[in-house]
Amino acid sequence: MRARAKVIAAVIGLALGACQSAARTPAPALLMQGDSLAMERLMSELTTEMQRTPIDLGPSDPTRSPVISVLPLPPGPLEDRSLAMPTLFHLEWD
């Protein structure tokens, strides 16, 4: 009976140890091609994420930097100052 309990404990220990895996940390990614198809897909994803249609990208180049900045909407005609900041997105590969 003792041997059976030890075997069961060993199997449970192995099963619990085998189920654990380290979470993969995302790594920075770049667009491999800056062609119109890749940029259209990027703009489509940004439009979906930000839920607005006029998307203006900042000065960063997604083929050289994993950080993409989306400029805020321009101020309205009655606004003389805007405190809006660009929204930053990080391209990641997981």
PDB file of C-alpha atoms in Angstrom:
ATOM      1  CA  MET A   1       0.000   0.000   0.000  1.00  0.00           C
ATOM      2  CA  ARG A   2       2.880   2.358   0.799  1.00  0.00           C
ATOM      3  CA  ALA A   3       4.560   1.673  -2.523  1.00  0.00           C
ATOM      4  CA  ARG A   4       1.330   2.410  -4.343  1.00  0.00           C
ATOM      5  CA  ALA A   5       0.955   5.763  -2.538  1.00  0.00           C
ATOM      6  CA  LYS A   6       4.546   6.674  -3.436  1.00  0.00           C
ATOM      7  CA  VAL A   7       3.947   5.816  -7.094  1.00  0.00           C
ATOM      8  CA  ILE A   8       0.760   7.906  -7.178  1.00  0.00           C
ATOM      9  CA  ALA A   9       2.545  10.832  -5.491  1.00  0.00           C
ATOM     10  CA  ALA A  10       5.403  10.565  -7.998  1.00  0.00           C
ATOM     11  CA  VAL A  11       3.003  10.522 -10.964  1.00  0.00           C
ATOM     12  CA  ILE A  12       1.112  13.546  -9.620  1.00  0.00           C
ATOM     13  CA  GLY A  13       4.396  15.377  -9.028  1.00  0.00           C
ATOM     14  CA  LEU A  14       5.575  14.660 -12.562  1.00  0.00           C
ATOM     15  CA  ALA A  15       2.231  15.709 -14.032  1.00  0.00           C
ATOM     16  CA  LEU A  16       2.229  19.003 -12.143  1.00  0.00           C
ATOM     17  CA  GLY A  17       5.842  19.705 -13.071  1.00  0.00           C
ATOM     18  CA  ALA A  18       5.264  18.890 -16.737  1.00  0.00           C
ATOM     19  CA  CYS A  19       2.277  21.230 -17.009  1.00  0.00           C
ATOM     20  CA  GLN A  20       4.242  24.280 -15.977  1.00  0.00           C
ATOM     21  CA  SER A  21       5.911  26.228 -18.706  1.00  0.00           C
ATOM     22  CA  ALA A  22       7.477  29.643 -18.571  1.00  0.00           C
ATOM     23  CA  ALA A  23       5.534  32.445 -20.174  1.00  0.00           C
ATOM     24  CA  ARG A  24       7.174  33.613 -23.351  1.00  0.00           C
ATOM     25  CA  THR A  25       8.079  37.260 -23.321  1.00  0.00           C
ATOM     26  CA  PRO A  26       7.264  39.129 -26.522  1.00  0.00           C
ATOM     27  CA  ALA A  27      10.267  40.340 -28.498  1.00  0.00           C
ATOM     28  CA  PRO A  28      10.394  43.557 -30.541  1.00  0.00           C
ATOM     29  CA  ALA A  29       9.502  43.110 -34.206  1.00  0.00           C
ATOM     30  CA  LEU A  30       9.921  45.100 -37.398  1.00  0.00           C
ATOM     31  CA  LEU A  31       8.012  45.120 -40.650  1.00  0.00           C
ATOM     32  CA  MET A  32      10.133  43.186 -43.106  1.00  0.00           C
ATOM     33  CA  GLN A  33       8.694  44.996 -46.121  1.00  0.00           C
ATOM     34  CA  GLY A  34       7.486  48.559 -46.316  1.00  0.00           C
ATOM     35  CA  ASP A  35       5.326  47.925 -49.377  1.00  0.00           C
ATOM     36  CA  SER A  36       1.769  49.181 -49.718  1.00  0.00           C
ATOM     37  CA  LEU A  37       0.178  45.851 -48.719  1.00  0.00           C
ATOM     38  CA  ALA A  38       2.091  45.690 -45.422  1.00  0.00           C
ATOM     39  CA  MET A  39       1.318  49.333 -44.653  1.00  0.00           C
ATOM     40  CA  GLU A  40      -2.380  48.825 -45.477  1.00  0.00           C
ATOM     41  CA  ARG A  41      -2.543  45.885 -43.068  1.00  0.00           C
ATOM     42  CA  LEU A  42      -0.774  47.928 -40.386  1.00  0.00           C
ATOM     43  CA  MET A  43      -3.131  50.878 -40.883  1.00  0.00           C
ATOM     44  CA  SER A  44      -6.128  48.532 -40.791  1.00  0.00           C
ATOM     45  CA  GLU A  45      -5.024  47.089 -37.448  1.00  0.00           C
ATOM     46  CA  LEU A  46      -4.346  50.556 -36.039  1.00  0.00           C
ATOM     47  CA  THR A  47      -7.768  51.759 -37.221  1.00  0.00           C
ATOM     48  CA  THR A  48      -9.416  48.803 -35.485  1.00  0.00           C
ATOM     49  CA  GLU A  49      -7.424  49.295 -32.297  1.00  0.00           C
ATOM     50  CA  MET A  50      -7.968  53.052 -32.034  1.00  0.00           C
ATOM     51  CA  GLN A  51     -11.553  52.941 -33.345  1.00  0.00           C
ATOM     52  CA  ARG A  52     -11.150  56.001 -35.533  1.00  0.00           C
ATOM     53  CA  THR A  53     -10.593  56.450 -39.225  1.00  0.00           C
ATOM     54  CA  PRO A  54      -8.114  59.255 -39.791  1.00  0.00           C
ATOM     55  CA  ILE A  55      -4.837  57.585 -38.778  1.00  0.00           C
ATOM     56  CA  ASP A  56      -1.701  59.680 -39.242  1.00  0.00           C
ATOM     57  CA  LEU A  57       1.580  57.980 -38.427  1.00  0.00           C
ATOM     58  CA  GLY A  58       4.346  59.857 -36.675  1.00  0.00           C
ATOM     59  CA  PRO A  59       7.930  60.170 -37.928  1.00  0.00           C
ATOM     60  CA  SER A  60       8.986  56.627 -36.975  1.00  0.00           C
ATOM     61  CA  ASP A  61       9.618  54.048 -39.703  1.00  0.00           C
ATOM     62  CA  PRO A  62       8.061  50.621 -38.900  1.00  0.00           C
ATOM     63  CA  THR A  63      10.747  48.893 -40.983  1.00  0.00           C
ATOM     64  CA  ARG A  64      13.489  50.332 -38.748  1.00  0.00           C
ATOM     65  CA  SER A  65      11.859  50.814 -35.337  1.00  0.00           C
ATOM     66  CA  PRO A  66       9.445  48.571 -33.393  1.00  0.00           C
ATOM     67  CA  VAL A  67       7.712  51.669 -31.967  1.00  0.00           C
ATOM     68  CA  ILE A  68       4.922  53.188 -34.058  1.00  0.00           C
ATOM     69  CA  SER A  69       3.436  56.539 -33.101  1.00  0.00           C
ATOM     70  CA  VAL A  70      -0.047  57.576 -34.166  1.00  0.00           C
ATOM     71  CA  LEU A  71      -0.571  61.323 -34.123  1.00  0.00           C
ATOM     72  CA  PRO A  72      -3.616  62.718 -32.302  1.00  0.00           C
ATOM     73  CA  LEU A  73      -6.491  64.309 -34.146  1.00  0.00           C
ATOM     74  CA  PRO A  74      -5.829  67.940 -35.085  1.00  0.00           C
ATOM     75  CA  PRO A  75      -7.430  70.542 -32.822  1.00  0.00           C
ATOM     76  CA  GLY A  76     -10.807  71.902 -33.797  1.00  0.00           C
ATOM     77  CA  PRO A  77     -11.427  75.436 -35.079  1.00  0.00           C
ATOM     78  CA  LEU A  78     -12.257  76.730 -31.584  1.00  0.00           C
ATOM     79  CA  GLU A  79      -9.181  75.221 -29.926  1.00  0.00           C
ATOM     80  CA  ASP A  80      -6.012  77.266 -29.789  1.00  0.00           C
ATOM     81  CA  ARG A  81      -3.982  74.733 -27.770  1.00  0.00           C
ATOM     82  CA  SER A  82      -4.027  70.975 -27.591  1.00  0.00           C
ATOM     83  CA  LEU A  83      -2.408  68.821 -24.916  1.00  0.00           C
ATOM     84  CA  ALA A  84      -2.974  65.649 -26.919  1.00  0.00           C
ATOM     85  CA  MET A  85       0.020  63.332 -27.145  1.00  0.00           C
ATOM     86  CA  PRO A  86       0.755  60.703 -29.799  1.00  0.00           C
ATOM     87  CA  THR A  87      -0.319  57.146 -29.040  1.00  0.00           C
ATOM     88  CA  LEU A  88       2.598  54.713 -29.086  1.00  0.00           C
ATOM     89  CA  PHE A  89       2.312  51.127 -30.252  1.00  0.00           C
ATOM     90  CA  HIS A  90       5.048  48.513 -29.946  1.00  0.00           C
ATOM     91  CA  LEU A  91       5.342  45.852 -32.641  1.00  0.00           C
ATOM     92  CA  GLU A  92       6.031  42.569 -30.875  1.00  0.00           C
ATOM     93  CA  TRP A  93       6.663  38.999 -31.896  1.00  0.00           C
ATOM     94  CA  ASP A  94       5.648  36.276 -29.463  1.00  0.00           C
TER      95      ASP A  94
END
